[in-house]
């Protein structure tokens, strides 16, 4: 059979959240074939299919704006997580 998944994650390492990064991976058979990274600001393809899809996705301004906006959601959630952890210590 085939295995397809999509992993979306927020990564940060400081309390001021200025270095937060949003990553959206599209995975087929355990290999990332396309990825959106908020630091890069666009989709990057890692296979022939991924490169093709990255070109399509990067030409869709609405889709790019939606992905870029995910950084703000990451910041809001990270702030909540950090407050919760700080309150418990």
PDB file of C-alpha atoms in Angstrom:
ATOM      1  CA  UNK A   1       0.000   0.000   0.000  1.00  0.00           C
ATOM      2  CA  UNK A   2       0.809   3.662  -0.054  1.00  0.00           C
ATOM      3  CA  UNK A   3       1.271   6.036   2.840  1.00  0.00           C
ATOM      4  CA  UNK A   4       0.363   9.726   2.640  1.00  0.00           C
ATOM      5  CA  UNK A   5       0.480  12.192   5.505  1.00  0.00           C
ATOM      6  CA  UNK A   6       0.790  15.880   6.197  1.00  0.00           C
ATOM      7  CA  UNK A   7       2.653  17.213   9.212  1.00  0.00           C
ATOM      8  CA  UNK A   8       2.258  20.826  10.270  1.00  0.00           C
ATOM      9  CA  UNK A   9       4.438  22.103  13.080  1.00  0.00           C
ATOM     10  CA  UNK A  10       5.581  25.252  14.829  1.00  0.00           C
ATOM     11  CA  UNK A  11       9.160  25.406  16.054  1.00  0.00           C
ATOM     12  CA  UNK A  12      10.607  28.006  18.415  1.00  0.00           C
ATOM     13  CA  UNK A  13      13.382  28.172  20.959  1.00  0.00           C
ATOM     14  CA  UNK A  14      13.077  31.475  22.816  1.00  0.00           C
ATOM     15  CA  UNK A  15      10.487  33.158  25.015  1.00  0.00           C
ATOM     16  CA  UNK A  16      10.100  36.222  22.777  1.00  0.00           C
ATOM     17  CA  UNK A  17       8.835  34.047  19.885  1.00  0.00           C
ATOM     18  CA  UNK A  18      10.754  36.112  17.324  1.00  0.00           C
ATOM     19  CA  UNK A  19      12.382  32.994  15.908  1.00  0.00           C
ATOM     20  CA  UNK A  20       9.196  30.959  15.439  1.00  0.00           C
ATOM     21  CA  UNK A  21       9.009  28.912  12.229  1.00  0.00           C
ATOM     22  CA  UNK A  22       5.974  27.226  10.699  1.00  0.00           C
ATOM     23  CA  UNK A  23       6.617  24.108   8.609  1.00  0.00           C
ATOM     24  CA  UNK A  24       4.037  22.226   6.557  1.00  0.00           C
ATOM     25  CA  UNK A  25       5.300  18.885   5.198  1.00  0.00           C
ATOM     26  CA  UNK A  26       3.554  16.740   2.606  1.00  0.00           C
ATOM     27  CA  UNK A  27       4.806  13.163   2.923  1.00  0.00           C
ATOM     28  CA  UNK A  28       4.397  10.191   0.607  1.00  0.00           C
ATOM     29  CA  UNK A  29       5.767   6.789   1.590  1.00  0.00           C
ATOM     30  CA  UNK A  30       7.745   8.365   4.455  1.00  0.00           C
ATOM     31  CA  UNK A  31       9.531  10.892   2.212  1.00  0.00           C
ATOM     32  CA  UNK A  32       8.807  14.619   2.234  1.00  0.00           C
ATOM     33  CA  UNK A  33       7.995  15.551  -1.346  1.00  0.00           C
ATOM     34  CA  UNK A  34       6.914  19.157  -0.791  1.00  0.00           C
ATOM     35  CA  UNK A  35       7.356  21.559   2.107  1.00  0.00           C
ATOM     36  CA  UNK A  36       6.283  25.062   3.060  1.00  0.00           C
ATOM     37  CA  UNK A  37       8.718  26.765   5.419  1.00  0.00           C
ATOM     38  CA  UNK A  38       7.776  30.212   6.756  1.00  0.00           C
ATOM     39  CA  UNK A  39      11.436  31.241   6.814  1.00  0.00           C
ATOM     40  CA  UNK A  40      11.665  30.633   3.060  1.00  0.00           C
ATOM     41  CA  UNK A  41       8.126  31.965   2.509  1.00  0.00           C
ATOM     42  CA  UNK A  42       7.200  29.563  -0.264  1.00  0.00           C
ATOM     43  CA  UNK A  43       6.805  25.893  -1.148  1.00  0.00           C
ATOM     44  CA  UNK A  44       9.863  23.830  -2.044  1.00  0.00           C
ATOM     45  CA  UNK A  45       9.626  20.532  -3.923  1.00  0.00           C
ATOM     46  CA  UNK A  46      11.999  17.652  -3.225  1.00  0.00           C
ATOM     47  CA  UNK A  47      10.833  15.217  -5.920  1.00  0.00           C
ATOM     48  CA  UNK A  48       9.581  15.604  -9.487  1.00  0.00           C
ATOM     49  CA  UNK A  49       5.979  15.639  -8.241  1.00  0.00           C
ATOM     50  CA  UNK A  50       6.933  17.975  -5.392  1.00  0.00           C
ATOM     51  CA  UNK A  51       8.594  20.481  -7.723  1.00  0.00           C
ATOM     52  CA  UNK A  52       5.534  20.442  -9.978  1.00  0.00           C
ATOM     53  CA  UNK A  53       3.155  20.987  -7.040  1.00  0.00           C
ATOM     54  CA  UNK A  54       5.408  23.652  -5.499  1.00  0.00           C
ATOM     55  CA  UNK A  55       5.188  25.671  -8.718  1.00  0.00           C
ATOM     56  CA  UNK A  56       1.399  25.403  -8.711  1.00  0.00           C
ATOM     57  CA  UNK A  57       1.101  26.290  -5.009  1.00  0.00           C
ATOM     58  CA  UNK A  58       3.551  29.204  -5.257  1.00  0.00           C
ATOM     59  CA  UNK A  59       1.509  30.705  -8.112  1.00  0.00           C
ATOM     60  CA  UNK A  60      -1.618  30.637  -5.925  1.00  0.00           C
ATOM     61  CA  UNK A  61      -1.314  33.855  -3.892  1.00  0.00           C
ATOM     62  CA  UNK A  62      -4.287  32.988  -1.681  1.00  0.00           C
ATOM     63  CA  UNK A  63      -2.714  29.708  -0.665  1.00  0.00           C
ATOM     64  CA  UNK A  64       0.639  31.370   0.070  1.00  0.00           C
ATOM     65  CA  UNK A  65      -1.010  34.078   2.182  1.00  0.00           C
ATOM     66  CA  UNK A  66      -2.867  31.413   4.147  1.00  0.00           C
ATOM     67  CA  UNK A  67       0.327  29.482   4.855  1.00  0.00           C
ATOM     68  CA  UNK A  68       2.236  32.637   5.821  1.00  0.00           C
ATOM     69  CA  UNK A  69      -0.582  33.593   8.220  1.00  0.00           C
ATOM     70  CA  UNK A  70      -0.045  30.326  10.098  1.00  0.00           C
ATOM     71  CA  UNK A  71       3.003  31.915  11.787  1.00  0.00           C
ATOM     72  CA  UNK A  72       0.667  34.265  13.669  1.00  0.00           C
ATOM     73  CA  UNK A  73      -1.418  31.307  14.844  1.00  0.00           C
ATOM     74  CA  UNK A  74       1.793  29.572  15.934  1.00  0.00           C
ATOM     75  CA  UNK A  75       2.767  32.649  17.962  1.00  0.00           C
ATOM     76  CA  UNK A  76      -0.635  32.808  19.672  1.00  0.00           C
ATOM     77  CA  UNK A  77      -0.541  29.109  20.583  1.00  0.00           C
ATOM     78  CA  UNK A  78       3.093  29.231  21.690  1.00  0.00           C
ATOM     79  CA  UNK A  79       2.316  32.185  23.949  1.00  0.00           C
ATOM     80  CA  UNK A  80      -0.531  30.235  25.562  1.00  0.00           C
ATOM     81  CA  UNK A  81       1.693  27.163  26.047  1.00  0.00           C
ATOM     82  CA  UNK A  82       4.466  29.224  27.605  1.00  0.00           C
ATOM     83  CA  UNK A  83       2.053  31.000  29.981  1.00  0.00           C
ATOM     84  CA  UNK A  84       0.629  27.657  31.062  1.00  0.00           C
ATOM     85  CA  UNK A  85       4.085  26.246  31.747  1.00  0.00           C
ATOM     86  CA  UNK A  86       5.212  29.399  33.585  1.00  0.00           C
ATOM     87  CA  UNK A  87       2.076  29.412  35.758  1.00  0.00           C
ATOM     88  CA  UNK A  88       2.768  25.828  36.908  1.00  0.00           C
ATOM     89  CA  UNK A  89       6.360  26.434  37.993  1.00  0.00           C
TER      90      UNK A  89
END
